[in-house]
Every structure is written in C-alpha cells, then in structure tokens.
Amino acid sequence: MSFVEYGDTIKDGDTAIVFLGHESMFPVKVQHGTVTQTKYGVIRHSTDLIGKKYGSKVTCSKGGWVFILHPTPELWTMNLPHRTQILYSTDISIITMMLELKPGSIVCESGTGSGSLSHALIRTVAPTGHLYTVEFHQQRAEKAREEFREHGVEHLVTVTNQDVCKNGFGVSNIADAVFLDIPSPWEAIGHAKSALKAEGGRICSFSPCIEQVQRTCLAMEEYGFTEINTLEILLRVYNVRTISLQIPDLGKAAEDNSSSGFDSSNPSQQGSPCANLQQGTVQFKSGVPLREVVGHTGYLTFATKS
C-alpha cells in the first residue's frame, strides 16, 4: 500500500479508510487477528478485510455495512491524528498550484506538523521528485517519519529535526519551491532563498495573523523576492435542496373576477370562492449557502526568487 500508488487488494499492514458516511470515517491499520469496532458492529481484519478489494462493501457483525477505501492525501487530511493544527484541501489546492509543483519537483517544507500538506506535496512531486521537510519538535518529527514509512512514501521524503530559522533546510540551490508554516517565517526567508534554485523558485508562507504577513513581506523584499502577493481562501458551501412553490394563476383569477363582477374592494365579497382559488405547485432545485460557514484560516503569501 502506498499513498501515491493505488493498490487493488487490502494487505496486512495497510492503512485503510473505514467509510461509514461523508461525515463519518476513520483510518485503521489492517493487522491479522485484529478487530475494529464500529456502530454497525465488529470488523474482523483477517476475514473481512485482508484479501478483499479496496472499495468493497463490508458487512459488520450487527448487520450494518461500511466501505473500505484506499487512502489518499485528501482522505488522510480528513482523518489524520492531529498533533498540530493542519492545512485543509481548500488551502492545499491553491498552494500546490501557485508553487507550480509537478512530478519531479524538489520542495522544502517547514514545519511538518501533522503531515497533512506533506502527503499532498509528496503525491504531487512523485515519482521522481522529493520533499525535504523540517520539524522543530523531536517527537513530531519521529512520528512523521514513522507515518511516511507506513504509508509507503519514505523514499520520497527526508524528515529533519532542527530549527529552520537557525539551521535552514539542509540543502542549497536545488529546491523548486519552499513552504513555511512557522510562527516567525520572516526569520527563515534567508534560508529559504539559499535552498531555492538559482532563479525562478517559488516560496509560500502561511500565517494566521496579518502582522506576521507584514513582517514576512518586508523580509521578502529585503532578500530580493519579487511578485509578492497575499491572498485568503474562504470556502462557501451551498446546500442543494428541493423546494415546492405554488403557481399563481393570475389570468384565470382575473377572468373569473371579470365574469362574476367580483369587487376586491367590497368587504362583503372578500369571502368569495374566487379569492381562495386552489393553485398548483411546482418543484425545483435550489442552492442556498449554509448558515454557518468556515471562516478565516490563514493568509497565504507567495513570492518568486528573481
């Protein structure tokens, strides 16, 4: 099993996604002799999972059923264990596009955190690219190495445990792109410039506060970066539903009123049958935004090494 190469059959040691519904899913490590509890009953790995195809419908002990899905970076972002606050697909998609990443690209990242963006970057640069990711926290760095190994992508990523603001990324003049998600990104701009290739490399900094953005932009200008721009991505989800509305039959009502001498201004005729005509209904699809939407996550600042 690999997050960057699809496998058809579930094997012992794989990481799989148990899908109960769009709002209910979780990862599980497939192991011979192990069972997983769900609200629909027990899933026995030896008989229910191992050897079955990904995407299979598995019946649980209580009669309910779930789907077993092959892991992807998108599914992992929705289900990973949170060691830090993470980036979600809305920001990840614009990051990979604006950094101009493709198979074969070399990317430097700091910090690794929970690995949400890391898995997406690895999938984007595979099979010939490489990710150099730096994590200041030792336990998080070790856990990231373990996950990359379990997910079959350890050959595409190098995890380093150090302070990027003091020691940099450990590489020079080879990166096509650099991504920063640290409290003081302006302190790492010089190291980012050193890691980037001689000309045309792209950099992105993610910061939740506008004061961080201001200091980072000043540092980028100081180090000669060009095309500096900051943007914010806000996701607005629409709820599509079926609505029934009455069809007004104004022509028939006007004709009936004219023929019967109905006077709408006459109180004595307000109860007339013509005033309460039965109208038909029509159904159609309507899209309305949700009452509660995801708000601010962070600012993305992009620049180019000139």
Coordinates of C-alpha atoms in Angstrom, one line a residue:
M1 CA 0.0 0.0 0.0
S2 CA 1.3 3.5 -0.9
F3 CA -0.4 6.9 -0.8
V4 CA 1.0 7.6 -4.2
E5 CA 0.4 4.3 -6.0
Y6 CA -3.0 2.6 -6.0
G7 CA -3.2 -0.9 -4.7
D8 CA -6.2 -3.1 -5.7
T9 CA -6.2 -5.5 -2.7
I10 CA -6.1 -4.9 1.0
K11 CA -3.0 -6.4 2.6
D12 CA -1.8 -7.0 6.2
G13 CA -0.1 -3.8 7.4
D14 CA -2.0 -1.4 5.1
T15 CA -3.6 1.8 6.3
A16 CA -7.2 1.8 5.1
I17 CA -10.2 4.2 5.5
V18 CA -13.4 2.9 7.0
F19 CA -16.2 4.9 5.4
L20 CA -19.5 5.0 7.3
G21 CA -20.7 8.2 5.5
H22 CA -19.5 11.5 4.2
E23 CA -19.4 12.9 7.7
S24 CA -18.2 9.7 9.4
M25 CA -15.0 7.9 8.5
F26 CA -11.7 6.9 10.2
P27 CA -8.4 5.3 9.4
V28 CA -7.4 1.8 10.5
K29 CA -4.2 -0.2 10.3
V30 CA -5.0 -3.6 8.9
Q31 CA -3.5 -6.3 11.1
H32 CA -4.1 -10.1 11.0
G33 CA -6.1 -11.2 14.1
T34 CA -7.3 -7.7 14.9
V35 CA -10.9 -6.4 15.1
T36 CA -12.3 -2.9 14.7
Q37 CA -15.4 -1.7 16.5
T38 CA -18.0 0.4 14.6
K39 CA -21.5 1.5 15.4
Y40 CA -22.7 -1.2 13.0
G41 CA -20.7 -3.9 14.7
V42 CA -17.3 -5.6 14.6
I43 CA -15.0 -5.7 11.5
R44 CA -12.6 -8.7 11.7
H45 CA -9.4 -7.8 9.8
S46 CA -8.5 -11.4 9.0
T47 CA -11.8 -12.4 7.3
D48 CA -13.4 -9.1 6.4
L49 CA -10.5 -7.0 5.1
I50 CA -7.3 -8.9 4.2
G51 CA -7.6 -10.1 0.6
K52 CA -10.6 -8.0 -0.3
K53 CA -10.5 -5.3 -2.9
Y54 CA -10.4 -1.6 -1.9
G55 CA -13.9 -0.1 -2.3
S56 CA -15.5 -3.3 -1.1
K57 CA -18.7 -3.2 0.9
V58 CA -18.1 -5.0 4.2
T59 CA -20.9 -6.3 6.4
C60 CA -20.3 -5.8 10.2
S61 CA -21.4 -8.2 12.9
K62 CA -24.7 -6.3 13.7
G63 CA -25.8 -6.5 10.0
G64 CA -24.8 -2.9 9.1
W65 CA -22.2 -2.3 6.4
V66 CA -19.3 0.1 5.6
F67 CA -17.0 0.7 2.6
I68 CA -13.2 0.2 2.9
L69 CA -11.4 2.8 0.9
H70 CA -7.8 3.1 -0.4
P71 CA -6.1 6.1 1.4
T72 CA -5.4 9.3 -0.5
P73 CA -3.9 12.6 0.8
E74 CA -7.4 14.1 0.7
L75 CA -8.9 11.3 2.8
W76 CA -5.9 11.4 5.2
T77 CA -6.3 15.2 5.7
M78 CA -9.9 14.5 6.9
N79 CA -8.9 11.6 9.2
L80 CA -5.4 12.0 10.4
P81 CA -4.5 12.2 14.1
H82 CA -4.0 15.9 14.9
R83 CA -0.7 16.7 16.5
T84 CA -0.9 20.3 15.4
Q85 CA -3.4 22.5 13.6
I86 CA -3.4 21.4 10.0
L87 CA -4.0 22.7 6.5
Y88 CA -7.1 21.5 4.7
S89 CA -7.7 20.8 1.0
T90 CA -9.0 24.3 0.3
D91 CA -5.6 25.9 1.1
I92 CA -3.6 22.9 -0.1
S93 CA -5.0 23.0 -3.6
I94 CA -4.0 26.7 -4.1
I95 CA -0.6 26.1 -2.6
T96 CA 0.3 23.3 -5.0
M97 CA -0.9 25.3 -7.9
M98 CA 0.7 28.6 -7.0
L99 CA 4.0 26.9 -6.2
E100 CA 3.9 25.4 -9.7
L101 CA 4.6 21.9 -8.5
K102 CA 4.7 18.9 -10.8
P103 CA 6.2 15.4 -10.9
G104 CA 9.9 15.7 -10.4
S105 CA 9.8 19.0 -8.4
I106 CA 12.0 19.5 -5.3
V107 CA 10.2 21.0 -2.3
C108 CA 11.3 22.2 1.1
E109 CA 8.7 22.5 3.9
S110 CA 8.7 23.7 7.5
G111 CA 7.2 22.7 9.8
T112 CA 6.0 19.2 9.2
G113 CA 3.3 19.2 11.9
S114 CA 0.7 16.5 11.4
G115 CA 1.7 15.8 7.8
S116 CA -1.5 17.0 6.1
L117 CA 0.2 19.2 3.5
S118 CA 3.3 16.8 3.4
H119 CA 1.3 13.9 1.9
A120 CA -0.3 16.2 -0.7
L121 CA 3.2 17.5 -1.7
I122 CA 4.6 14.0 -1.9
R123 CA 1.8 12.8 -4.2
T124 CA 2.2 15.9 -6.4
V125 CA 6.0 15.5 -6.9
A126 CA 6.1 11.7 -7.2
P127 CA 7.6 9.6 -8.6
T128 CA 10.9 11.4 -9.3
G129 CA 10.6 14.5 -7.0
H130 CA 11.5 14.8 -3.4
L131 CA 10.2 16.6 -0.2
Y132 CA 12.6 17.9 2.4
T133 CA 10.6 18.7 5.5
V134 CA 11.9 20.2 8.7
E135 CA 10.2 19.9 12.1
F136 CA 11.4 21.6 15.3
H137 CA 9.6 19.3 17.7
Q138 CA 11.5 15.9 18.0
Q139 CA 8.5 13.7 18.8
R140 CA 6.5 15.1 15.9
A141 CA 9.5 14.6 13.6
E142 CA 9.8 10.9 14.7
K143 CA 6.1 10.3 14.3
A144 CA 6.1 11.8 10.8
R145 CA 9.0 9.5 9.8
E146 CA 7.0 6.5 11.1
E147 CA 3.9 7.5 9.2
F148 CA 5.8 8.1 5.9
R149 CA 7.3 4.7 6.3
E150 CA 3.9 3.0 7.0
H151 CA 2.4 4.9 4.0
G152 CA 5.0 3.7 1.6
V153 CA 6.4 7.1 0.7
E154 CA 9.6 7.2 2.8
H155 CA 11.8 7.2 -0.4
L156 CA 10.2 10.5 -1.5
V157 CA 10.7 12.5 1.7
T158 CA 13.5 13.4 4.1
V159 CA 12.5 14.5 7.6
T160 CA 14.9 16.6 9.6
N161 CA 14.6 17.6 13.2
Q162 CA 16.0 21.1 13.6
D163 CA 15.2 24.8 13.9
V164 CA 14.8 26.1 10.3
C165 CA 15.2 29.7 11.5
K166 CA 18.7 28.9 12.7
N167 CA 19.9 25.9 10.7
G168 CA 17.9 26.1 7.4
F169 CA 16.7 23.2 5.4
G170 CA 20.0 21.3 5.0
V171 CA 20.0 21.8 1.2
S172 CA 21.2 24.6 -1.1
N173 CA 20.3 25.8 -4.5
I174 CA 18.1 22.8 -5.5
A175 CA 14.5 23.5 -4.4
D176 CA 11.9 24.5 -6.9
A177 CA 9.6 25.7 -4.1
V178 CA 9.7 26.4 -0.3
F179 CA 6.7 26.4 2.0
L180 CA 6.8 27.9 5.5
D181 CA 4.2 27.3 8.3
I182 CA 6.1 28.5 11.4
P183 CA 5.4 31.3 14.0
S184 CA 8.1 33.6 12.6
P185 CA 8.5 33.0 8.9
W186 CA 10.5 36.2 8.3
E187 CA 13.4 34.7 10.2
A188 CA 13.6 31.8 7.7
I189 CA 13.4 33.8 4.5
G190 CA 17.2 33.9 4.1
H191 CA 17.4 30.1 4.5
A192 CA 14.6 29.7 2.0
K193 CA 16.4 31.8 -0.6
S194 CA 19.5 29.7 -0.1
A195 CA 17.6 26.4 -0.6
L196 CA 15.9 27.6 -3.8
K197 CA 17.4 27.1 -7.2
A198 CA 19.3 29.9 -8.7
E199 CA 16.4 31.6 -10.4
G200 CA 12.6 31.3 -10.6
G201 CA 12.0 29.4 -7.4
R202 CA 8.7 30.0 -5.6
I203 CA 8.0 30.5 -1.9
C204 CA 4.8 30.4 0.1
S205 CA 4.3 31.4 3.7
F206 CA 1.1 30.5 5.7
S207 CA 0.3 32.8 8.6
P208 CA -2.9 33.3 10.6
C209 CA -2.2 36.9 11.6
I210 CA -1.8 39.9 9.3
E211 CA 1.1 41.2 11.5
Q212 CA 3.0 38.1 10.6
V213 CA 2.3 38.7 6.9
Q214 CA 3.6 42.3 7.1
R215 CA 6.9 41.3 8.6
T216 CA 7.3 38.4 6.1
C217 CA 6.6 40.7 3.1
L218 CA 9.2 43.1 4.4
A219 CA 11.8 40.3 4.7
M220 CA 11.0 39.0 1.2
E221 CA 11.6 42.5 -0.2
E222 CA 14.8 42.7 1.7
Y223 CA 16.1 39.4 0.2
G224 CA 15.1 40.4 -3.3
F225 CA 12.0 38.4 -3.9
T226 CA 9.5 39.7 -6.5
E227 CA 5.9 39.2 -7.4
I228 CA 4.9 39.3 -3.7
N229 CA 1.2 38.8 -3.1
T230 CA -1.0 37.7 -0.3
L231 CA -4.4 36.1 -0.6
E232 CA -7.0 34.4 1.6
I233 CA -9.2 31.4 0.6
L234 CA -12.7 31.2 2.0
L235 CA -14.8 28.2 1.3
R236 CA -18.6 28.8 0.8
V237 CA -20.6 25.6 0.7
Y238 CA -24.1 25.6 -0.8
N239 CA -26.9 23.3 0.3
V240 CA -28.9 22.0 -2.7
R241 CA -32.4 21.0 -1.9
T242 CA -35.8 20.5 -3.5
I243 CA -38.4 23.3 -3.0
S244 CA -42.1 23.4 -3.8
L245 CA -43.8 26.7 -4.6
Q246 CA -47.3 27.5 -5.7
I247 CA -48.0 28.5 -9.2
P248 CA -50.0 31.7 -9.3
D249 CA -52.9 31.5 -11.8
L250 CA -53.4 35.3 -12.3
G251 CA -55.0 35.0 -15.7
K252 CA -57.8 32.6 -14.6
A253 CA -58.4 34.7 -11.4
A254 CA -58.7 37.9 -13.4
E255 CA -61.1 36.2 -15.9
D256 CA -63.3 34.8 -13.1
N257 CA -63.4 38.2 -11.4
S258 CA -64.4 40.0 -14.5
S259 CA -67.2 37.5 -15.4
S260 CA -68.7 37.4 -11.9
G261 CA -68.5 41.1 -11.2
F262 CA -66.2 40.4 -8.2
D263 CA -65.1 43.6 -6.5
S264 CA -62.0 43.2 -4.3
S265 CA -62.6 46.5 -2.6
N266 CA -66.1 45.3 -1.4
P267 CA -65.8 43.8 2.1
S268 CA -68.9 41.7 1.5
Q269 CA -67.2 39.8 -1.3
Q270 CA -63.9 39.1 0.5
G271 CA -65.1 35.5 1.3
S272 CA -65.9 34.8 -2.3
P273 CA -64.6 31.4 -3.7
C274 CA -62.7 33.5 -6.3
A275 CA -60.5 34.9 -3.6
N276 CA -59.3 31.4 -2.5
L277 CA -58.6 29.6 -5.7
Q278 CA -56.7 26.4 -5.4
Q279 CA -53.3 26.8 -7.0
G280 CA -50.9 24.1 -8.3
T281 CA -47.3 23.6 -7.1
V282 CA -44.0 23.1 -8.9
Q283 CA -40.8 21.5 -7.6
F284 CA -37.3 22.7 -8.5
K285 CA -33.7 22.5 -7.1
S286 CA -32.5 25.5 -5.1
G287 CA -29.0 26.2 -3.8
V288 CA -28.6 28.3 -0.7
P289 CA -25.4 28.9 1.4
L290 CA -25.2 27.2 4.8
R291 CA -26.0 29.4 7.8
E292 CA -22.6 28.6 9.3
V293 CA -19.6 28.6 7.0
V294 CA -15.9 28.0 7.6
G295 CA -14.2 31.4 8.4
H296 CA -10.6 32.6 8.4
T297 CA -7.9 30.0 8.5
G298 CA -4.8 31.9 7.4
Y299 CA -3.1 34.2 4.8
L300 CA -1.0 32.7 2.0
T301 CA 1.9 34.9 0.9
F302 CA 3.6 33.9 -2.4
A303 CA 6.8 35.3 -4.0
T304 CA 9.3 34.5 -6.7
K305 CA 13.1 34.4 -6.4
S306 CA 14.4 36.7 -9.0

